[in-house]
Short mmCIF file of C-alpha atoms and ligand atoms in Angstrom, two decimals:
data_model
loop_
_atom_site.label_atom_id
_atom_site.label_comp_id
_atom_site.label_asym_id
_atom_site.label_seq_id
_atom_site.Cartn_x
_atom_site.Cartn_y
_atom_site.Cartn_z
CA MET A 924 -6.35 18.51 31.66
CA VAL A 925 -3.29 16.42 30.89
CA GLU A 926 -3.40 13.14 28.99
CA ARG A 927 -1.04 10.40 30.10
CA PHE A 928 -0.38 6.76 29.39
CA TYR A 929 -0.14 4.55 32.45
CA ILE A 930 1.82 1.45 31.53
CA LYS A 931 2.62 -1.66 33.50
CA GLY A 932 5.59 -3.37 31.89
CA GLY A 933 6.63 -6.98 31.64
CA THR A 934 3.72 -8.60 29.76
CA PRO A 935 4.74 -10.31 26.49
CA LEU A 936 2.62 -8.92 23.63
CA LYS A 937 0.74 -11.71 21.84
CA GLY A 938 -1.87 -11.85 19.09
CA GLU A 939 -2.56 -9.94 15.89
CA VAL A 940 -2.31 -6.29 14.99
CA GLN A 941 -3.76 -4.53 11.93
CA ILE A 942 -1.57 -1.80 10.49
CA GLY A 943 -3.26 1.34 9.15
CA GLY A 944 -2.55 3.52 6.13
CA ALA A 945 0.78 5.34 5.88
CA LYS A 946 0.64 8.78 7.48
CA ASN A 947 3.58 10.03 5.44
CA SER A 948 1.89 8.95 2.25
CA VAL A 949 -1.67 10.03 2.82
CA LEU A 950 -0.67 13.62 3.70
CA LYS A 951 0.93 13.95 0.25
CA LEU A 952 -1.97 12.22 -1.56
CA MET A 953 -4.27 14.80 0.01
CA ALA A 954 -2.20 17.61 -1.51
CA ALA A 955 -2.12 15.78 -4.86
CA ALA A 956 -5.92 15.50 -4.84
CA ILE A 957 -6.21 19.27 -5.33
CA LEU A 958 -4.62 19.01 -8.79
CA ALA A 959 -7.73 17.62 -10.50
CA LYS A 960 -11.13 19.29 -10.58
CA GLY A 961 -13.86 17.13 -9.02
CA GLU A 962 -14.13 14.74 -6.08
CA SER A 963 -11.35 12.26 -5.29
CA LYS A 964 -11.71 9.57 -2.63
CA ILE A 965 -8.81 8.14 -0.64
CA TYR A 966 -9.16 4.89 1.34
CA ASN A 967 -7.08 3.46 4.21
CA VAL A 968 -6.73 6.91 5.79
CA PRO A 969 -5.72 6.72 9.47
CA ASP A 970 -7.57 8.85 12.00
CA LEU A 971 -4.66 11.04 13.15
CA THR A 972 -4.22 14.63 14.22
CA ASP A 973 -1.80 15.19 11.31
CA VAL A 974 -4.54 14.14 8.86
CA GLU A 975 -6.95 16.55 10.59
CA ILE A 976 -4.48 19.42 10.20
CA MET A 977 -3.94 18.62 6.53
CA LEU A 978 -7.72 18.59 6.04
CA SER A 979 -7.86 22.11 7.47
CA VAL A 980 -5.08 23.24 5.12
CA ILE A 981 -6.87 21.82 2.07
CA ALA A 982 -10.17 23.33 3.22
CA GLN A 983 -8.46 26.72 3.61
CA LEU A 984 -7.60 26.53 -0.11
CA GLY A 985 -11.27 26.16 -0.98
CA ALA A 986 -11.57 22.37 -1.44
CA LYS A 987 -14.52 20.59 0.20
CA THR A 988 -13.44 17.74 2.43
CA SER A 989 -15.00 15.04 4.57
CA TYR A 990 -13.59 12.14 6.55
CA ASN A 991 -15.54 8.94 7.22
CA LYS A 992 -14.13 7.39 10.42
CA GLU A 993 -15.88 4.02 10.01
CA GLU A 994 -14.83 3.56 6.39
CA LYS A 995 -11.45 5.25 6.96
CA SER A 996 -12.04 7.15 3.75
CA LEU A 997 -11.59 10.73 2.80
CA THR A 998 -13.24 12.73 0.04
CA ILE A 999 -11.68 15.87 -1.37
CA ASP A 1000 -13.67 17.91 -3.86
CA ALA A 1001 -11.20 20.26 -5.53
CA THR A 1002 -13.57 21.66 -8.16
CA ASP A 1003 -12.83 25.15 -6.87
CA ILE A 1004 -9.51 26.24 -5.44
CA THR A 1005 -10.27 29.77 -4.35
CA ASN A 1006 -7.29 30.67 -2.17
CA VAL A 1007 -3.57 30.14 -2.73
CA THR A 1008 -2.44 30.91 0.84
CA ALA A 1009 -1.65 28.24 3.43
CA SER A 1010 -1.44 30.13 6.72
CA TYR A 1011 1.32 30.03 9.32
CA GLU A 1012 -1.28 29.08 11.91
CA LEU A 1013 -1.77 25.73 10.15
CA VAL A 1014 1.62 25.05 8.50
CA SER A 1015 3.44 25.65 11.79
CA LYS A 1016 1.32 22.91 13.39
CA MET A 1017 2.52 20.36 10.85
CA ARG A 1018 5.47 20.98 8.56
CA ALA A 1019 4.39 18.27 6.09
CA SER A 1020 1.62 20.64 4.94
CA PHE A 1021 4.35 22.62 3.14
CA ILE A 1022 3.70 20.07 0.37
CA VAL A 1023 0.73 22.15 -0.85
CA LEU A 1024 3.32 24.55 -2.32
CA GLY A 1025 4.05 22.30 -5.31
CA ALA A 1026 0.39 21.39 -5.85
CA LEU A 1027 -0.78 25.03 -5.75
CA VAL A 1028 1.94 26.27 -8.10
CA SER A 1029 1.04 23.45 -10.45
CA ARG A 1030 -2.69 24.13 -10.51
CA CYS A 1031 -2.95 27.89 -9.82
CA LYS A 1032 0.53 29.09 -10.92
CA GLU A 1033 0.75 30.87 -7.59
CA ALA A 1034 1.16 29.89 -3.94
CA ARG A 1035 1.78 31.63 -0.63
CA VAL A 1036 2.78 29.03 1.91
CA ALA A 1037 4.12 29.76 5.37
CA LEU A 1038 7.67 28.60 6.03
CA PRO A 1039 7.40 25.78 8.55
CA GLY A 1040 10.62 26.58 10.45
CA GLY A 1041 12.67 23.94 12.26
CA CYS A 1042 11.29 21.37 14.63
CA ALA A 1043 12.41 19.45 17.68
CA ILE A 1044 14.40 16.87 15.69
CA GLY A 1045 16.36 19.26 13.50
CA GLU A 1046 16.65 22.37 11.37
CA ARG A 1047 14.72 20.79 8.47
CA ARG A 1048 15.41 23.32 5.76
CA VAL A 1049 13.29 23.65 2.60
CA ASP A 1050 15.98 25.07 0.28
CA PHE A 1051 15.83 22.08 -2.12
CA HIS A 1052 12.07 22.50 -2.50
CA ILE A 1053 12.55 26.14 -3.42
CA ARG A 1054 15.48 25.57 -5.78
CA GLY A 1055 13.50 22.84 -7.54
CA LEU A 1056 10.51 25.09 -8.13
CA GLU A 1057 12.82 27.87 -9.36
CA ALA A 1058 14.36 25.43 -11.87
CA LEU A 1059 10.84 24.94 -13.29
CA GLY A 1060 10.53 28.71 -13.79
CA ALA A 1061 8.69 29.80 -10.66
CA LYS A 1062 9.74 33.19 -9.28
CA ILE A 1063 10.09 32.85 -5.54
CA LYS A 1064 10.18 35.52 -2.84
CA ILE A 1065 10.45 34.94 0.86
CA GLU A 1066 8.29 37.60 2.50
CA SER A 1067 7.16 37.92 6.11
CA GLY A 1068 7.72 34.24 6.85
CA TYR A 1069 5.96 33.06 3.69
CA VAL A 1070 7.22 31.53 0.46
CA HIS A 1071 5.49 33.35 -2.36
CA ALA A 1072 5.83 31.45 -5.64
CA LYS A 1073 4.49 32.72 -8.96
CA ALA A 1074 4.86 31.50 -12.52
CA SER A 1075 3.21 32.56 -15.77
CA LYS A 1076 4.01 29.03 -16.88
CA LEU A 1077 6.16 26.18 -15.57
CA VAL A 1078 8.63 24.51 -17.91
CA GLY A 1079 10.13 21.07 -17.28
CA SER A 1080 13.78 21.01 -16.28
CA ASP A 1081 16.58 18.88 -14.81
CA VAL A 1082 16.67 19.10 -11.03
CA TYR A 1083 19.49 17.59 -8.99
CA LEU A 1084 18.97 17.16 -5.24
CA ASP A 1085 22.02 17.39 -2.96
CA ILE A 1086 20.30 14.97 -0.54
CA PRO A 1087 17.48 12.60 -1.63
CA SER A 1088 14.92 14.64 0.31
CA VAL A 1089 11.48 13.06 0.54
CA GLY A 1090 9.56 16.33 0.77
CA ALA A 1091 11.56 18.09 -1.97
CA THR A 1092 11.12 15.13 -4.35
CA GLU A 1093 7.36 15.23 -3.69
CA ASN A 1094 7.00 19.00 -4.04
CA ILE A 1095 8.93 18.99 -7.34
CA MET A 1096 6.90 16.03 -8.64
CA LEU A 1097 3.65 17.84 -7.84
CA ALA A 1098 4.85 21.10 -9.37
CA SER A 1099 5.97 19.46 -12.61
CA VAL A 1100 2.85 17.35 -13.32
CA LEU A 1101 1.32 20.22 -15.34
CA ALA A 1102 4.59 21.83 -16.55
CA GLU A 1103 5.41 22.15 -20.23
CA GLY A 1104 7.81 19.36 -21.30
CA SER A 1105 9.79 16.93 -19.14
CA THR A 1106 11.28 17.23 -15.68
CA ARG A 1107 14.01 14.91 -14.50
CA ILE A 1108 14.67 14.68 -10.75
CA GLN A 1109 18.12 13.24 -10.11
CA ASN A 1110 19.17 11.85 -6.72
CA ALA A 1111 15.44 11.60 -5.99
CA ALA A 1112 14.17 10.04 -2.76
CA GLN A 1113 13.16 6.39 -3.27
CA GLU A 1114 10.80 5.86 -0.32
CA PRO A 1115 7.63 3.76 -0.85
CA GLU A 1116 5.64 6.95 -0.13
CA ILE A 1117 7.18 8.51 -3.27
CA VAL A 1118 6.04 5.53 -5.32
CA ASP A 1119 2.57 5.82 -3.79
CA LEU A 1120 2.38 9.50 -4.75
CA ALA A 1121 3.51 8.73 -8.32
CA ASN A 1122 0.92 5.92 -8.59
CA PHE A 1123 -1.79 8.27 -7.30
CA LEU A 1124 -0.84 10.99 -9.80
CA ASN A 1125 -0.55 8.55 -12.71
CA THR A 1126 -3.99 7.12 -11.90
CA MET A 1127 -5.20 10.72 -12.05
CA GLY A 1128 -3.76 11.11 -15.57
CA ALA A 1129 -0.18 12.31 -14.92
CA ASP A 1130 2.82 10.81 -16.72
CA ILE A 1131 5.52 9.88 -14.19
CA SER A 1132 8.11 7.13 -14.48
CA GLY A 1133 11.08 6.01 -12.40
CA ALA A 1134 9.50 6.57 -8.94
CA GLY A 1135 11.26 4.25 -6.50
CA THR A 1136 14.61 4.83 -8.25
CA SER A 1137 17.01 7.75 -7.97
CA GLU A 1138 15.82 9.27 -11.26
CA ILE A 1139 12.21 10.29 -11.74
CA ILE A 1140 10.88 11.62 -15.05
CA ILE A 1141 7.71 13.66 -15.12
CA ASN A 1142 6.29 14.43 -18.55
CA GLY A 1143 3.93 17.37 -18.18
CA VAL A 1144 0.26 16.86 -19.10
CA LYS A 1145 -2.62 19.33 -19.60
CA HIS A 1146 -4.94 20.16 -16.71
CA SER A 1147 -7.84 18.74 -18.73
CA ASP A 1148 -5.99 15.36 -18.78
CA LEU A 1149 -6.33 15.06 -15.00
CA HIS A 1150 -9.45 13.58 -13.43
CA PRO A 1151 -10.52 12.78 -9.86
CA ILE A 1152 -9.89 9.22 -8.68
CA GLU A 1153 -10.45 6.62 -5.97
CA TYR A 1154 -7.24 5.34 -4.41
CA THR A 1155 -6.08 3.22 -1.46
CA THR A 1156 -3.05 4.37 0.59
CA ILE A 1157 -0.16 1.95 1.21
CA PRO A 1158 0.28 0.51 4.73
CA ASP A 1159 2.34 2.43 7.29
CA ARG A 1160 5.77 0.77 7.41
CA ILE A 1161 6.80 2.80 10.47
CA GLU A 1162 3.72 1.78 12.46
CA ALA A 1163 4.47 -1.82 11.41
CA GLY A 1164 8.10 -1.49 12.54
CA THR A 1165 6.96 -0.02 15.85
CA PHE A 1166 4.70 -3.01 16.60
CA MET A 1167 7.40 -5.47 15.48
CA THR A 1168 9.70 -3.78 18.01
CA ALA A 1169 7.10 -3.86 20.78
CA ILE A 1170 6.48 -7.59 20.31
CA ILE A 1171 10.20 -8.39 20.22
CA ALA A 1172 11.00 -6.08 23.16
CA THR A 1173 8.45 -7.82 25.39
CA LYS A 1174 9.56 -11.33 24.29
CA GLY A 1175 6.15 -11.91 22.77
CA LYS A 1176 4.81 -13.46 19.59
CA GLY A 1177 2.46 -11.74 17.18
CA ILE A 1178 1.23 -11.33 13.64
CA ILE A 1179 1.56 -7.96 11.93
CA LYS A 1180 -1.22 -7.73 9.33
CA ASN A 1181 -1.91 -5.47 6.37
CA ILE A 1182 1.71 -4.62 5.56
CA TYR A 1183 4.05 -4.75 2.59
CA PRO A 1184 7.02 -6.69 4.04
CA ALA A 1185 9.28 -5.50 1.20
CA HIS A 1186 9.02 -1.94 2.59
CA LEU A 1187 10.70 -3.13 5.80
CA THR A 1188 13.53 -5.24 4.38
CA PHE A 1189 16.45 -3.36 5.93
CA PHE A 1190 14.79 -3.11 9.35
CA THR A 1191 13.77 -6.78 9.29
CA ASP A 1192 17.31 -7.79 8.36
CA LYS A 1193 18.70 -5.94 11.40
CA LEU A 1194 16.10 -7.51 13.72
CA LEU A 1195 17.05 -10.97 12.40
CA LYS A 1196 20.73 -10.19 13.02
CA MET A 1197 19.83 -9.27 16.60
CA GLY A 1198 18.25 -12.70 17.04
CA ALA A 1199 14.51 -12.06 16.59
CA ASN A 1200 12.37 -14.56 14.65
CA ILE A 1201 10.49 -13.15 11.67
CA LYS A 1202 8.45 -15.28 9.31
CA LEU A 1203 6.58 -14.16 6.21
CA LEU A 1204 3.09 -15.72 6.44
CA ASP A 1205 1.57 -14.35 3.24
CA PRO A 1206 2.22 -11.31 1.04
CA THR A 1207 0.68 -8.94 3.60
CA SER A 1208 1.52 -10.41 7.00
CA MET A 1209 4.50 -11.44 9.09
CA GLU A 1210 4.87 -13.36 12.32
CA VAL A 1211 7.34 -11.87 14.77
CA SER A 1212 8.63 -13.42 17.98
CA CYS A 1213 11.57 -13.43 20.33
CA LYS A 1214 12.49 -15.67 23.26
CA ASN A 1215 16.10 -14.98 24.07
CA ARG A 1216 18.16 -11.94 24.91
CA LEU A 1217 18.96 -10.02 21.70
CA ASN A 1218 22.48 -9.36 20.42
CA SER A 1219 23.72 -5.82 19.90
CA ILE A 1220 24.23 -4.44 16.40
CA ASN A 1221 25.57 -1.23 14.84
CA PHE A 1222 23.72 0.75 12.20
CA VAL A 1223 23.59 4.09 10.40
CA THR A 1224 20.26 5.69 9.46
CA GLN A 1225 20.00 6.38 5.76
CA PRO A 1226 17.48 7.36 3.12
CA TYR A 1227 15.39 4.44 1.79
CA PRO A 1228 16.24 1.62 1.24
CA GLY A 1229 18.70 2.11 4.14
CA PHE A 1230 17.82 1.92 7.82
CA PRO A 1231 14.84 4.26 8.38
CA THR A 1232 15.51 7.18 10.71
CA ASP A 1233 11.87 6.94 11.84
CA LEU A 1234 12.66 3.52 13.40
CA GLN A 1235 16.01 4.50 14.92
CA SER A 1236 14.51 5.17 18.36
CA MET A 1237 12.71 1.78 18.32
CA ALA A 1238 15.94 -0.06 17.56
CA MET A 1239 17.67 1.93 20.31
CA THR A 1240 15.07 0.71 22.80
CA LEU A 1241 15.86 -2.89 21.80
CA LEU A 1242 19.61 -2.26 22.15
CA THR A 1243 19.21 -0.98 25.74
CA THR A 1244 18.89 -4.57 27.02
CA ALA A 1245 20.76 -6.45 24.27
CA ASN A 1246 23.91 -8.41 24.85
CA GLY A 1247 27.03 -6.30 24.15
CA VAL A 1248 27.51 -2.78 22.84
CA GLY A 1249 25.66 -1.24 19.89
CA ILE A 1250 26.49 1.96 18.03
CA ILE A 1251 23.90 4.04 16.21
CA THR A 1252 24.83 6.85 13.83
CA GLU A 1253 21.94 9.17 12.98
CA SER A 1254 22.79 10.66 9.61
CA LEU A 1255 19.56 12.45 8.68
CA TYR A 1256 18.68 14.69 11.60
CA GLU A 1257 20.80 16.79 13.98
CA ASN A 1258 18.72 16.10 17.06
CA ARG A 1259 17.00 12.75 16.91
CA PHE A 1260 18.22 11.16 20.11
CA MET A 1261 15.77 12.90 22.40
CA GLN A 1262 14.66 9.61 23.94
CA VAL A 1263 18.16 9.07 25.41
CA PRO A 1264 17.81 10.96 28.74
CA ASP A 1265 14.54 9.15 29.55
CA LEU A 1266 15.94 5.74 28.54
CA ASN A 1267 18.92 6.40 30.83
CA ARG A 1268 16.51 7.31 33.63
CA MET A 1269 14.99 3.85 33.15
CA GLY A 1270 18.40 2.30 33.75
CA ALA A 1271 19.82 2.17 30.20
CA ASP A 1272 23.50 2.90 29.63
CA ILE A 1273 23.64 5.19 26.58
CA HIS A 1274 26.38 7.65 25.83
CA GLN A 1275 25.65 10.22 23.12
CA ASP A 1276 28.30 12.12 21.21
CA ARG A 1277 26.81 14.41 18.56
CA ASN A 1278 25.08 12.09 16.04
CA HIS A 1279 26.50 8.88 17.52
CA ALA A 1280 25.00 6.89 20.36
CA ILE A 1281 26.83 4.09 22.14
CA ILE A 1282 24.46 1.72 23.87
CA LYS A 1283 25.83 -0.72 26.42
CA GLY A 1284 23.20 -3.40 26.99
CA VAL A 1285 21.95 -3.70 30.58
CA LYS A 1286 19.96 -6.61 32.06
CA LYS A 1287 16.67 -4.73 32.41
CA LEU A 1288 14.94 -1.35 32.37
CA SER A 1289 12.71 -0.16 35.17
CA GLY A 1290 9.55 1.97 34.91
CA ALA A 1291 9.68 5.75 35.31
CA ILE A 1292 7.84 8.98 34.46
CA LEU A 1293 8.65 9.65 30.80
CA THR A 1294 8.00 12.49 28.36
CA ALA A 1295 7.34 12.14 24.64
CA SER A 1296 9.49 14.81 23.00
CA ASP A 1297 8.46 14.01 19.44
CA LEU A 1298 6.44 11.38 17.61
CA ARG A 1299 8.96 8.55 17.21
CA ALA A 1300 10.90 9.21 20.43
CA GLY A 1301 7.55 9.12 22.24
CA ALA A 1302 6.52 5.80 20.69
CA SER A 1303 9.90 4.27 21.56
CA LEU A 1304 9.42 5.27 25.22
CA VAL A 1305 6.03 3.51 25.22
CA VAL A 1306 7.81 0.38 23.94
CA ALA A 1307 10.51 0.80 26.61
CA ALA A 1308 7.81 1.10 29.28
CA LEU A 1309 6.12 -2.08 28.00
CA MET A 1310 9.37 -4.04 28.34
CA ALA A 1311 10.48 -2.50 31.65
CA ASP A 1312 9.98 -3.89 35.13
CA GLY A 1313 7.28 -2.01 37.01
CA ASN A 1314 5.12 0.95 36.11
CA SER A 1315 5.64 3.96 33.89
CA VAL A 1316 3.77 7.09 32.95
CA VAL A 1317 4.23 8.70 29.53
CA GLU A 1318 3.32 12.38 29.13
CA LYS A 1319 2.82 14.74 26.15
CA LEU A 1320 0.74 12.24 24.21
CA HIS A 1321 -0.16 14.78 21.52
CA HIS A 1322 3.18 13.94 19.87
CA ILE A 1323 2.27 10.24 19.67
CA ASP A 1324 -1.29 10.95 18.49
CA ARG A 1325 0.12 12.67 15.39
CA GLY A 1326 1.22 9.37 13.92
CA TYR A 1327 -0.28 6.35 15.73
CA GLU A 1328 -3.99 5.63 15.39
CA ASN A 1329 -5.55 3.98 18.46
CA PHE A 1330 -2.06 3.22 19.73
CA GLU A 1331 -3.10 2.09 23.19
CA SER A 1332 -6.12 0.07 21.93
CA LYS A 1333 -3.88 -1.85 19.52
CA ILE A 1334 -1.35 -2.50 22.32
CA ARG A 1335 -4.15 -3.63 24.64
CA LEU A 1336 -5.45 -6.04 21.97
CA LEU A 1337 -2.00 -7.64 22.11
CA GLY A 1338 -2.32 -7.97 25.89
CA GLY A 1339 -0.20 -4.94 26.83
CA LYS A 1340 -1.15 -3.17 30.05
CA ILE A 1341 -1.67 0.44 29.00
CA GLU A 1342 -4.33 2.98 29.78
CA ARG A 1343 -4.88 6.59 28.72
CA LYS A 1344 -6.02 8.89 31.48
CA ASN A 1345 -7.15 12.48 31.22
CA GLU A 1346 -6.19 14.15 34.47
CA ASP A 1347 -6.10 17.62 35.93
CA SER A 1348 -3.55 16.71 38.59
CA PRO A 1349 0.04 15.44 38.58
CA SER A 1350 0.39 11.75 37.70
CA ASN A 1351 -0.22 9.41 40.59
CA LEU A 1352 2.92 7.38 39.89
CA THR A 1353 5.64 7.74 42.45
CA GLU A 1354 8.96 6.86 40.92
CA GLY A 1355 11.00 4.28 42.74
CA THR A 1356 7.98 2.49 44.20
CA HIS A 1357 5.96 -0.43 42.90
CA ASN A 1358 2.61 1.32 42.36
CA GLU A 1359 0.87 -1.97 41.68
CA SER A 1360 -2.59 -0.55 42.24
CA TYR A 1361 -3.34 1.79 39.36
CA LEU A 1362 -3.83 -0.75 36.55
N1 EPU B 190 16.81 18.84 3.93
C1 EPU B 190 17.48 20.01 3.59
N2 EPU B 190 16.90 20.86 2.69
C2 EPU B 190 15.69 20.58 2.12
C3 EPU B 190 15.02 19.39 2.46
C4 EPU B 190 15.60 18.53 3.37
O1 EPU B 190 18.56 20.28 4.09
O2 EPU B 190 15.22 21.40 1.32
C5 EPU B 190 17.41 17.91 4.91
C6 EPU B 190 16.56 17.88 6.19
O3 EPU B 190 16.91 18.92 7.07
C7 EPU B 190 16.88 16.50 6.74
C8 EPU B 190 17.15 15.66 5.47
O4 EPU B 190 17.36 16.60 4.41
O5 EPU B 190 18.03 16.57 7.51
C9 EPU B 190 16.05 14.71 5.08
O6 EPU B 190 14.81 15.41 5.02
P1 EPU B 190 13.61 14.99 4.08
O7 EPU B 190 13.25 16.16 3.24
O8 EPU B 190 13.93 13.71 3.38
O9 EPU B 190 12.46 14.70 5.15
P2 EPU B 190 10.97 15.22 5.14
O10 EPU B 190 10.38 15.11 3.81
O11 EPU B 190 10.92 16.55 5.84
C10 EPU B 190 9.92 12.87 5.64
C11 EPU B 190 9.05 12.29 6.71
C12 EPU B 190 9.85 12.15 7.99
C13 EPU B 190 11.05 11.27 7.75
C14 EPU B 190 11.88 11.84 6.57
C15 EPU B 190 13.06 10.96 6.20
C16 EPU B 190 6.88 13.12 6.11
C17 EPU B 190 5.72 13.93 6.47
N3 EPU B 190 7.90 13.14 6.93
O12 EPU B 190 10.32 14.16 6.11
O13 EPU B 190 8.98 11.51 8.93
O14 EPU B 190 11.84 11.22 8.90
O15 EPU B 190 11.04 12.02 5.42
O16 EPU B 190 12.63 9.68 5.91
O17 EPU B 190 6.86 12.43 5.10
C18 EPU B 190 8.05 11.01 11.03
O18 EPU B 190 7.15 10.41 10.44
O19 EPU B 190 8.24 10.93 12.28
C19 EPU B 190 8.98 11.84 10.25
C20 EPU B 190 9.75 12.78 10.80
#
């Protein structure tokens, strides 16, 4: 069976949408929960395949886990961590699970975690993670595709990151929570998810300051100082940015609820420059609308607080029909323009040269059969299909399901014409025809 979205474009999205908890935060909070003995509870946990995979990884280590779909809460009882190996079978399904390396070394002084390898969007090395752990005194061997880290004790140290890597900052933070003395991470990542992880760990009894700046100090505490906690995950800024884009792209008007607008400042600023209307309604909601054709802009993706790479494909979709020419430079990943061929098949005029994309705005896109190649490229094609004339089919939905909870239900609540079908035959959309009948 193949799952597909059938989308009829051209309906302005209108209404309200509730944003869920941040995928890229909750995965790290789950790893952090194994540091303290006892049962921690995390709220605002989205029901995503990535969360499911992380639950399997944590369970493999010996923790007892359960997810409550109605309450969107997760309990992790880490009284006993009986295994220090995270298998290739699981880590290869989701590279973010590599984060258990720091937590295991911290708590058990040993970890065997499969190397995740590259992925569709780039090489995605883990050398900074490993160098950081070595600086704390861990002895690391790479054997048979696994990182084997061992330490009789970890001692705080200065760690300088060549790039403010999100994952490396998090792994080093986790590893140093129980180290002897102080660790200073310089050129640390400043993403809101890093602040969320530091807040989680501090609530648990850790001593971390500076999260959200480029220098983070972790003063080691004793294991007996840590205790299980209850904690609520921050909202997903990338899901919020995706819905802002979808509303603007379809010339709609909607309210994005349960967000922290400050986490989206750079993206919001660019949308305003393009001509969208964005109004802060209260501290956790924004109204977004757009009536006229947007203007083109140029931007470079950068670590937070710069333009988020995870929203680059959404902005590209907006630029396809904007007035003028826009240039995007992708500075974080080698291969994050995978939506380009499909956007061009819809009638866009995009020329890609290595990590630059030149987008000449056209009047309109038209529906086509599209393939999600990764999570964010896939979501941006759904947005493109919603704004296009005619019908589209989007395939390989498992990529989108990794990071968007109830994506099509939320779009439908805003009036978008989208349906998920589970089929054992080729899609019944014939490109180049109107196909009015299937929705
Ligand atoms: N890098 C290295 N060596 C390292 C670590 C990173 O060369 O040891 C490079 C990477 O290859 C990449 C750049 O540094 O080119 C940035 O990578 P970073 O470590 O910051 O990214 P990450 O932690 O692997 C997280 C998010 C990504 C998001 C990036 C950047 C999670 C689970 N993933 O990845 O989210 O794009 O930060 O903001 O937190 C997504 O949600 O679709 C997604 C890919």
